[in-house]
Amino acid sequence: MEIINNQINTFVISPNESSENICKIAAKSDTEFTLIYLKSNISPGHRALGRMLQIAADTGAGLVFSDYFKIKSGKLTPNPLIDYQTGSLRDDFDFGSLLLLNTAALKNAAAQMTENYRFAGLYDLRLKLSQTHKLLHINELLYSEEERHLQQSGEQQFDYVNPKNREVQIEMENACTAHLKAIGAFTKPNTEDIIFEKSENFPVEISVIIPVRNREKTIATAIDSALNQKTDFKYNILIVNNFSTDKTGEIIEKFAQNSPGKVISICPSRRDLGIGGCWNEGIFSKHCGRFVAQLDSDDLYADENTLQRIVNEFVTQRCAMLIGSYAITDFDLKPIPPFVIDHREWTAENGHNNALRINGLGAPRCFYAPVLRAIGGLPNTSYGEDYAVGLRLSREHKTGRIYDSVYLCRRWQGNSDAALPIEKINANNLYKDKLRTIEILARINKNKKWTH
């Protein structure tokens, strides 16, 4: 649908619009600014469009977007958004549904669109816009939108690994890769095999690290899952109890008493640690093995052969980081959609670049301990710490994959990524965007050093 008045050209398009249609819009628009609706059920607020136009004119931004109200059952609920930054590369970055573009910037970006995408046209456009112009967030509620599709945050995070979306995702990856090349952040894969230190230099071959706080309902089954592994090597379980106030500590101590030397309870040296900080307590411990494997306190290994499989794959793939695949279950271990998350979008050739577009890398995350120590471990946060270290390691080191499910991820009300309020979703997204920004800048800097 096209609406033209004397002040502004207005178009309604799909979030997954084709390159052809984006270029047609750029060619048709003949006003200073172009207004794009991504949904038709939008009502601009009082003098809102004038406000957007004024800010766009004052700042010279290539695109402006704003917070808005969601209307559900006649009730207005504020829906704040977050600022766009260099690392806001995910194709599901939330601009809302009302975008105001500088037409000259739009035409210039469209002229740079050399690929004819069926689905990634709008994504390609905003990446190219961001190369030359500011994408500006207005922290004001400038329109309202009827809420029609309800998808909780715990479901949304898996959209990009849904096989039904594969064709869309390939286009998005190609557009993102072209953008990374344009800004100097593209890196070639490191295919060099890691040379591992000898096993005898470590107390065990692999350590299972379990950070935990107040998980009395799940910690016992997690520990049992690790204890029941059948291996041809020695391993231990390092449980970092982050000052639990329920019965978690008692449960851990019983396991430690019954399996001395195999189950090791670690009490952090300080009280300001997040999950990443607790991981660091484990990897820098004297008990840490040659490799380390993730096990969250409410998850399980898929069967008794998981650790053996992980070590075998490290030996075969000779990588610094090994990431598995997992099945999603309810609290009682019944499979629930989308079932298996295998991240088959990862390729040896471009996975480390595409990692800057997607929101996660998979589980369990496993590492060659000396390399993990060499980069300083994980950031001391309780969200995104695994993604941060995955980006960091993939910049310089070979990443291995296991595409079979070796891990069970339980979904329940205690999960950190269950249905979340918008403020928490925004905080999480802002942090991961910042991680991507840091990583992009690091890769640009690395490439500059290589070329001088």
Coordinates of C-alpha atoms in Angstrom, one line a residue:
M1 CA 0.0 0.0 0.0
E2 CA 1.3 3.5 -0.9
I3 CA 0.0 6.8 0.5
I4 CA 1.4 10.0 -0.8
N5 CA 0.8 13.5 0.6
N6 CA 2.6 16.8 0.2
Q7 CA 5.0 16.2 3.1
I8 CA 6.0 12.6 3.0
N9 CA 5.9 9.4 1.0
T10 CA 4.5 6.5 3.1
F11 CA 4.7 2.8 2.4
V12 CA 3.5 -0.4 4.1
I13 CA 5.9 -3.3 3.7
S14 CA 6.9 -6.6 5.3
P15 CA 9.8 -7.0 7.8
N16 CA 11.1 -9.6 5.4
E17 CA 10.7 -7.5 2.3
S18 CA 12.5 -8.2 -1.0
S19 CA 15.4 -6.1 -2.3
E20 CA 13.4 -5.5 -5.4
N21 CA 10.6 -3.8 -3.5
I22 CA 13.0 -1.8 -1.3
C23 CA 14.6 -0.4 -4.5
K24 CA 11.2 0.4 -5.9
I25 CA 10.3 2.4 -2.8
A26 CA 13.6 4.2 -3.0
A27 CA 13.0 5.1 -6.7
K28 CA 9.4 6.2 -6.1
S29 CA 10.0 8.4 -3.0
D30 CA 10.3 12.0 -4.0
T31 CA 10.0 13.8 -0.6
E32 CA 12.7 14.6 1.8
F33 CA 11.7 11.8 4.2
T34 CA 10.1 8.4 3.7
L35 CA 7.8 6.8 6.2
I36 CA 7.7 3.0 6.4
Y37 CA 5.0 1.0 8.3
L38 CA 5.9 -2.6 9.0
K39 CA 2.4 -3.3 10.2
S40 CA -0.9 -1.7 9.2
N41 CA -2.5 -1.7 12.7
I42 CA -0.6 1.4 13.9
S43 CA -1.9 4.7 15.1
P44 CA 0.6 7.6 15.3
G45 CA 0.3 9.7 18.5
H46 CA -0.5 13.4 18.8
R47 CA 1.9 15.4 16.6
A48 CA 4.1 12.3 16.6
L49 CA 5.1 12.3 13.0
G50 CA 6.0 16.0 13.2
R51 CA 8.2 15.1 16.1
M52 CA 10.0 12.3 14.2
L53 CA 10.4 14.6 11.1
Q54 CA 11.9 17.4 13.2
I55 CA 14.4 15.1 15.0
A56 CA 15.4 13.5 11.7
A57 CA 15.9 16.9 10.1
D58 CA 17.9 18.2 13.1
T59 CA 20.2 15.3 13.5
G60 CA 20.7 14.2 9.9
A61 CA 20.0 10.6 10.9
G62 CA 19.5 8.1 8.2
L63 CA 16.7 6.4 10.1
V64 CA 14.7 7.2 13.2
F65 CA 12.5 4.9 15.3
S66 CA 10.7 5.3 18.6
D67 CA 9.2 3.6 21.6
Y68 CA 5.5 2.9 21.3
F69 CA 2.4 1.6 23.1
K70 CA 1.1 -1.9 22.8
I71 CA -2.7 -2.1 22.9
K72 CA -4.0 -5.3 24.4
S73 CA -7.7 -5.7 25.3
G74 CA -8.0 -1.9 25.0
K75 CA -5.2 -1.2 27.5
L76 CA -2.1 0.8 26.6
T77 CA 1.2 -0.7 27.7
P78 CA 4.5 1.1 27.1
N79 CA 6.9 -0.8 24.9
P80 CA 10.4 0.8 25.2
L81 CA 13.1 -0.1 22.6
I82 CA 16.9 0.1 22.8
D83 CA 19.5 2.2 21.0
Y84 CA 21.0 0.9 17.8
Q85 CA 24.8 0.4 17.9
T86 CA 27.6 -1.1 15.8
G87 CA 26.8 -4.5 17.2
S88 CA 23.1 -4.5 16.6
L89 CA 23.5 -6.9 13.8
R90 CA 20.8 -9.4 14.6
D91 CA 18.2 -9.4 11.9
D92 CA 15.4 -9.4 14.6
F93 CA 16.6 -6.1 16.2
D94 CA 13.4 -4.4 17.3
F95 CA 12.9 -1.1 15.6
G96 CA 9.2 -1.2 16.3
S97 CA 6.9 -0.9 13.3
L98 CA 7.2 2.7 12.3
L99 CA 10.4 3.8 10.6
L100 CA 11.3 7.3 9.2
L101 CA 14.1 7.4 6.7
N102 CA 16.0 10.2 5.2
T103 CA 15.2 9.8 1.5
A104 CA 18.6 10.8 0.2
A105 CA 20.2 8.2 2.5
L106 CA 17.6 5.6 1.5
K107 CA 18.4 6.2 -2.2
N108 CA 22.1 6.0 -1.6
A109 CA 21.8 2.8 0.4
A110 CA 19.5 1.2 -2.2
A111 CA 22.0 2.0 -4.9
Q112 CA 24.5 -0.1 -3.0
M113 CA 22.2 -3.1 -2.8
T114 CA 23.7 -5.4 -5.4
E115 CA 22.1 -8.7 -4.2
N116 CA 18.4 -9.4 -5.0
Y117 CA 17.2 -10.9 -1.8
R118 CA 13.7 -12.4 -1.5
F119 CA 13.5 -11.9 2.3
A120 CA 16.5 -9.8 3.4
G121 CA 15.9 -6.6 1.5
L122 CA 15.0 -4.5 4.5
Y123 CA 17.8 -6.0 6.6
D124 CA 20.3 -5.3 3.8
L125 CA 19.0 -1.8 3.6
R126 CA 19.5 -0.9 7.2
L127 CA 22.9 -2.5 7.4
K128 CA 24.0 -0.3 4.4
L129 CA 22.3 2.7 6.0
S130 CA 24.3 2.1 9.2
Q131 CA 27.6 2.3 7.3
T132 CA 27.0 6.0 6.5
H133 CA 24.3 7.3 8.8
K134 CA 23.1 7.2 12.4
L135 CA 20.1 5.0 13.1
L136 CA 18.5 7.0 15.9
H137 CA 16.3 5.8 18.7
I138 CA 13.8 8.3 20.1
N139 CA 13.0 7.5 23.7
E140 CA 9.4 8.7 23.4
L141 CA 6.1 6.8 23.0
L142 CA 5.1 8.1 19.5
Y143 CA 2.5 5.6 18.3
S144 CA 0.4 2.7 19.4
E145 CA 0.1 -0.8 17.9
E146 CA -2.6 -3.5 18.4
E147 CA -0.9 -6.6 19.8
R148 CA -1.9 -9.6 17.7
H149 CA 0.9 -12.1 18.0
L150 CA 1.9 -13.2 21.5
Q151 CA 5.3 -15.1 21.6
Q152 CA 7.2 -15.3 24.8
S153 CA 10.8 -14.4 25.0
G154 CA 11.8 -18.0 25.7
E155 CA 10.2 -19.0 22.3
Q156 CA 11.5 -16.0 20.3
Q157 CA 15.1 -16.8 20.9
F158 CA 14.9 -20.0 18.8
D159 CA 13.3 -18.5 15.7
Y160 CA 16.6 -18.3 13.9
V161 CA 17.4 -22.0 14.2
N162 CA 13.9 -23.2 13.0
P163 CA 14.5 -25.3 9.8
K164 CA 11.4 -23.6 8.3
N165 CA 13.2 -20.3 8.3
R166 CA 16.4 -21.7 6.7
E167 CA 16.1 -20.0 3.4
V168 CA 15.5 -16.7 5.2
Q169 CA 18.4 -17.2 7.4
I170 CA 20.8 -18.0 4.6
E171 CA 19.9 -14.6 3.0
M172 CA 20.3 -12.8 6.3
E173 CA 23.7 -14.4 6.8
N174 CA 24.9 -13.4 3.3
A175 CA 23.7 -9.8 3.9
C176 CA 25.5 -9.7 7.3
T177 CA 28.7 -11.2 5.9
A178 CA 28.7 -8.5 3.1
H179 CA 28.3 -5.8 5.8
L180 CA 31.2 -7.2 7.9
K181 CA 33.4 -7.1 4.8
A182 CA 32.3 -3.5 4.1
I183 CA 33.2 -2.3 7.6
G184 CA 36.4 -4.3 7.8
A185 CA 35.3 -6.7 10.4
F186 CA 35.1 -9.9 8.3
T187 CA 37.7 -12.5 9.3
K188 CA 38.8 -15.7 7.6
P189 CA 38.3 -18.9 9.5
N190 CA 41.2 -20.3 11.6
T191 CA 41.6 -23.9 10.5
E192 CA 44.8 -24.6 12.5
D193 CA 44.6 -27.5 14.8
I194 CA 45.2 -26.8 18.5
I195 CA 48.2 -28.6 19.9
F196 CA 47.1 -29.9 23.3
E197 CA 49.3 -30.3 26.3
K198 CA 49.7 -33.8 27.6
S199 CA 47.0 -35.2 29.8
E200 CA 49.4 -36.0 32.6
N201 CA 49.9 -32.2 33.1
F202 CA 46.4 -32.0 34.4
P203 CA 44.7 -33.5 37.4
V204 CA 41.9 -35.0 35.2
E205 CA 41.1 -35.1 31.5
I206 CA 37.9 -33.1 31.8
S207 CA 36.1 -31.1 34.4
V208 CA 32.4 -30.6 34.5
I209 CA 31.7 -27.1 35.8
I210 CA 28.4 -26.4 37.5
P211 CA 27.8 -22.8 38.8
V212 CA 24.8 -22.8 41.1
R213 CA 22.8 -20.6 43.4
N214 CA 19.5 -21.8 45.1
R215 CA 18.7 -24.7 42.9
E216 CA 17.6 -27.3 45.5
K217 CA 14.9 -28.6 43.1
T218 CA 17.4 -29.5 40.3
I219 CA 21.0 -29.7 41.5
A220 CA 20.8 -33.3 42.6
T221 CA 19.7 -34.6 39.2
A222 CA 22.3 -32.4 37.5
I223 CA 25.1 -33.9 39.6
D224 CA 23.8 -37.4 39.1
S225 CA 23.8 -36.8 35.4
A226 CA 27.5 -36.0 35.6
L227 CA 28.4 -38.7 38.0
N228 CA 26.8 -41.4 35.9
Q229 CA 29.1 -40.8 32.9
K230 CA 31.0 -43.8 31.5
T231 CA 34.5 -42.8 30.4
D232 CA 38.0 -44.3 29.7
F233 CA 39.6 -41.3 31.5
K234 CA 39.4 -39.6 34.9
Y235 CA 37.1 -36.6 35.3
N236 CA 35.7 -34.5 38.1
I237 CA 32.8 -32.3 38.8
L238 CA 33.5 -28.8 40.1
I239 CA 30.5 -27.3 41.7
V240 CA 30.7 -23.6 42.4
N241 CA 28.1 -22.9 45.1
N242 CA 27.5 -19.1 44.9
F243 CA 26.3 -18.7 48.5
S244 CA 23.0 -20.5 48.2
T245 CA 20.5 -19.8 50.9
D246 CA 18.3 -22.8 50.4
K247 CA 19.3 -26.5 50.7
T248 CA 21.5 -26.5 47.6
G249 CA 24.7 -26.4 49.7
E250 CA 23.6 -29.4 51.9
I251 CA 22.9 -31.4 48.8
I252 CA 26.2 -30.6 47.2
E253 CA 28.1 -31.6 50.4
K254 CA 26.5 -35.0 50.5
F255 CA 27.6 -35.7 47.0
A256 CA 31.1 -34.5 47.8
Q257 CA 31.3 -36.7 50.9
N258 CA 30.0 -39.8 48.9
S259 CA 32.3 -39.1 45.9
P260 CA 35.5 -37.6 47.4
G261 CA 37.9 -36.3 44.8
K262 CA 35.3 -36.6 42.0
V263 CA 32.7 -34.1 43.3
I264 CA 34.4 -31.0 44.5
S265 CA 32.6 -28.2 46.1
I266 CA 34.1 -24.8 45.5
C267 CA 33.1 -21.8 47.7
P268 CA 33.8 -18.5 45.9
S269 CA 36.3 -16.2 47.4
R270 CA 33.9 -13.2 47.0
R271 CA 30.2 -12.4 46.9
D272 CA 30.0 -10.3 43.8
L273 CA 30.2 -13.1 41.2
G274 CA 27.8 -13.8 38.4
I275 CA 27.7 -17.1 36.5
G276 CA 30.7 -16.1 34.5
G277 CA 32.7 -15.3 37.7
C278 CA 31.7 -18.7 39.1
W279 CA 33.0 -20.4 35.9
N280 CA 36.3 -18.6 36.4
E281 CA 36.5 -20.0 40.0
G282 CA 36.4 -23.4 38.4
I283 CA 38.7 -23.0 35.4
F284 CA 41.4 -21.3 37.4
S285 CA 41.1 -23.9 40.2
K286 CA 43.9 -26.4 40.8
H287 CA 41.4 -29.1 40.3
C288 CA 40.6 -28.1 36.7
G289 CA 41.2 -30.6 33.9
R290 CA 42.6 -30.4 30.5
F291 CA 39.1 -29.7 29.1
V292 CA 36.1 -28.2 30.7
A293 CA 32.4 -28.9 30.0
Q294 CA 29.3 -26.9 30.8
L295 CA 26.5 -28.3 32.9
D296 CA 23.9 -25.8 34.1
S297 CA 22.4 -26.6 37.5
D298 CA 19.0 -27.3 36.1
D299 CA 20.1 -29.3 33.0
L300 CA 21.3 -32.8 32.3
Y301 CA 23.6 -34.7 29.9
A302 CA 21.6 -36.6 27.4
D303 CA 23.1 -40.0 28.3
E304 CA 26.0 -41.7 30.1
N305 CA 28.3 -41.2 27.0
T306 CA 28.3 -37.5 26.7
L307 CA 31.6 -36.7 28.3
Q308 CA 33.4 -39.5 26.4
R309 CA 31.9 -38.1 23.2
I310 CA 33.1 -34.6 24.0
V311 CA 36.7 -35.6 24.7
N312 CA 36.7 -37.8 21.6
E313 CA 35.5 -34.9 19.5
F314 CA 38.2 -32.6 21.0
V315 CA 40.9 -35.1 20.1
T316 CA 39.4 -35.5 16.6
Q317 CA 38.6 -31.9 15.8
R318 CA 41.6 -30.3 17.6
C319 CA 39.7 -27.2 18.5
A320 CA 39.8 -24.6 21.3
M321 CA 36.0 -24.6 21.7
L322 CA 33.6 -27.4 21.1
I323 CA 29.8 -26.7 21.1
G324 CA 27.2 -29.4 21.2
S325 CA 23.5 -29.6 20.4
Y326 CA 20.7 -29.9 22.9
A327 CA 17.1 -31.0 23.3
I328 CA 14.5 -28.9 25.1
T329 CA 12.3 -30.6 27.6
D330 CA 9.9 -29.6 30.4
F331 CA 10.8 -30.0 34.0
D332 CA 9.8 -33.7 33.8
L333 CA 12.1 -34.2 30.8
K334 CA 9.3 -34.5 28.3
P335 CA 10.4 -33.1 24.9
I336 CA 8.8 -29.7 24.0
P337 CA 9.0 -27.5 20.8
P338 CA 11.2 -26.7 19.1
F339 CA 12.8 -29.9 20.4
V340 CA 16.4 -30.2 19.2
I341 CA 18.6 -27.1 18.8
D342 CA 21.5 -28.1 16.7
H343 CA 22.7 -24.8 15.2
R344 CA 23.2 -26.3 11.8
E345 CA 23.5 -22.7 10.5
W346 CA 27.1 -22.9 11.7
T347 CA 29.6 -23.6 9.0
A348 CA 33.3 -24.1 9.3
E349 CA 33.8 -21.4 6.7
N350 CA 31.6 -18.7 8.1
G351 CA 30.3 -19.7 11.5
H352 CA 32.6 -17.3 13.3
N353 CA 31.3 -14.4 11.2
N354 CA 27.6 -15.4 11.3
A355 CA 28.0 -15.7 15.1
L356 CA 27.8 -11.9 15.2
R357 CA 24.3 -12.0 13.8
I358 CA 22.7 -14.7 15.9
N359 CA 21.9 -14.6 19.6
G360 CA 23.5 -17.8 20.8
L361 CA 25.9 -20.6 19.8
G362 CA 24.5 -23.7 21.4
A363 CA 25.1 -26.0 24.3
P364 CA 27.0 -27.6 26.0
R365 CA 29.9 -25.2 25.6
C366 CA 33.2 -27.0 26.1
F367 CA 36.7 -25.6 26.1
Y368 CA 40.4 -26.5 26.1
A369 CA 41.2 -25.0 29.5
P370 CA 44.6 -23.4 28.8
V371 CA 43.2 -21.3 25.9
L372 CA 40.2 -20.3 28.1
R373 CA 42.6 -19.2 30.9
A374 CA 44.8 -17.3 28.4
I375 CA 42.0 -15.0 27.4
G376 CA 41.1 -14.3 31.1
G377 CA 38.1 -16.6 31.3
L378 CA 34.5 -15.4 31.1
P379 CA 33.0 -12.0 31.9
N380 CA 31.5 -11.8 35.4
T381 CA 27.9 -11.6 34.3
S382 CA 24.9 -13.9 34.7
Y383 CA 23.7 -13.5 31.1
G384 CA 25.6 -13.6 27.8
E385 CA 28.9 -14.7 29.5
D386 CA 28.9 -17.8 27.3
Y387 CA 28.1 -15.9 24.1
A388 CA 30.9 -13.4 25.0
V389 CA 33.6 -16.1 25.3
G390 CA 32.3 -17.8 22.2
L391 CA 32.7 -14.7 20.1
R392 CA 36.1 -14.0 21.6
L393 CA 37.5 -17.5 20.9
S394 CA 36.0 -17.8 17.5
R395 CA 37.8 -14.7 16.5
E396 CA 41.2 -16.5 16.6
H397 CA 40.6 -20.2 17.2
K398 CA 39.0 -23.1 15.6
T399 CA 35.5 -24.1 16.8
G400 CA 34.3 -27.6 16.8
R401 CA 30.7 -28.7 16.6
I402 CA 28.6 -31.8 17.7
Y403 CA 25.3 -31.8 15.8
D404 CA 23.8 -34.7 17.7
S405 CA 21.9 -33.9 20.9
V406 CA 24.2 -34.6 23.9
Y407 CA 22.4 -32.3 26.4
L408 CA 19.0 -31.8 27.9
C409 CA 17.9 -28.2 28.6
R410 CA 14.9 -28.0 30.9
R411 CA 12.5 -25.2 30.6
W412 CA 10.7 -24.2 33.7
Q413 CA 9.6 -21.0 35.6
G414 CA 13.1 -20.7 37.2
N415 CA 15.0 -20.4 33.9
S416 CA 16.8 -17.1 33.3
D417 CA 15.3 -16.8 29.8
A418 CA 11.7 -17.9 30.5
A419 CA 8.9 -15.4 29.8
L420 CA 10.5 -12.1 30.7
P421 CA 9.2 -8.5 31.1
I422 CA 10.2 -6.1 28.4
E423 CA 12.7 -4.3 30.6
K424 CA 14.7 -7.5 31.1
I425 CA 14.5 -8.4 27.5
N426 CA 15.8 -5.0 26.5
A427 CA 18.6 -5.2 29.1
N428 CA 19.6 -8.7 27.8
N429 CA 19.5 -7.6 24.1
L430 CA 21.4 -4.4 24.9
Y431 CA 24.2 -6.4 26.6
K432 CA 24.5 -8.9 23.7
D433 CA 24.6 -6.0 21.2
K434 CA 27.4 -4.4 23.2
L435 CA 29.3 -7.7 23.2
R436 CA 29.0 -7.7 19.4
T437 CA 30.1 -4.1 19.2
I438 CA 33.2 -4.9 21.2
E439 CA 33.9 -8.0 19.1
I440 CA 33.4 -6.1 15.8
L441 CA 35.8 -3.3 16.9
A442 CA 38.3 -6.0 18.0
R443 CA 38.1 -7.7 14.6
I444 CA 38.4 -4.4 12.7
N445 CA 41.5 -3.5 14.8
K446 CA 43.0 -7.0 14.2
N447 CA 42.5 -6.7 10.5
K448 CA 44.1 -3.2 10.5
K449 CA 47.2 -4.7 12.2
W450 CA 47.4 -7.4 9.6
T451 CA 47.3 -4.9 6.8
H452 CA 50.0 -2.6 8.1

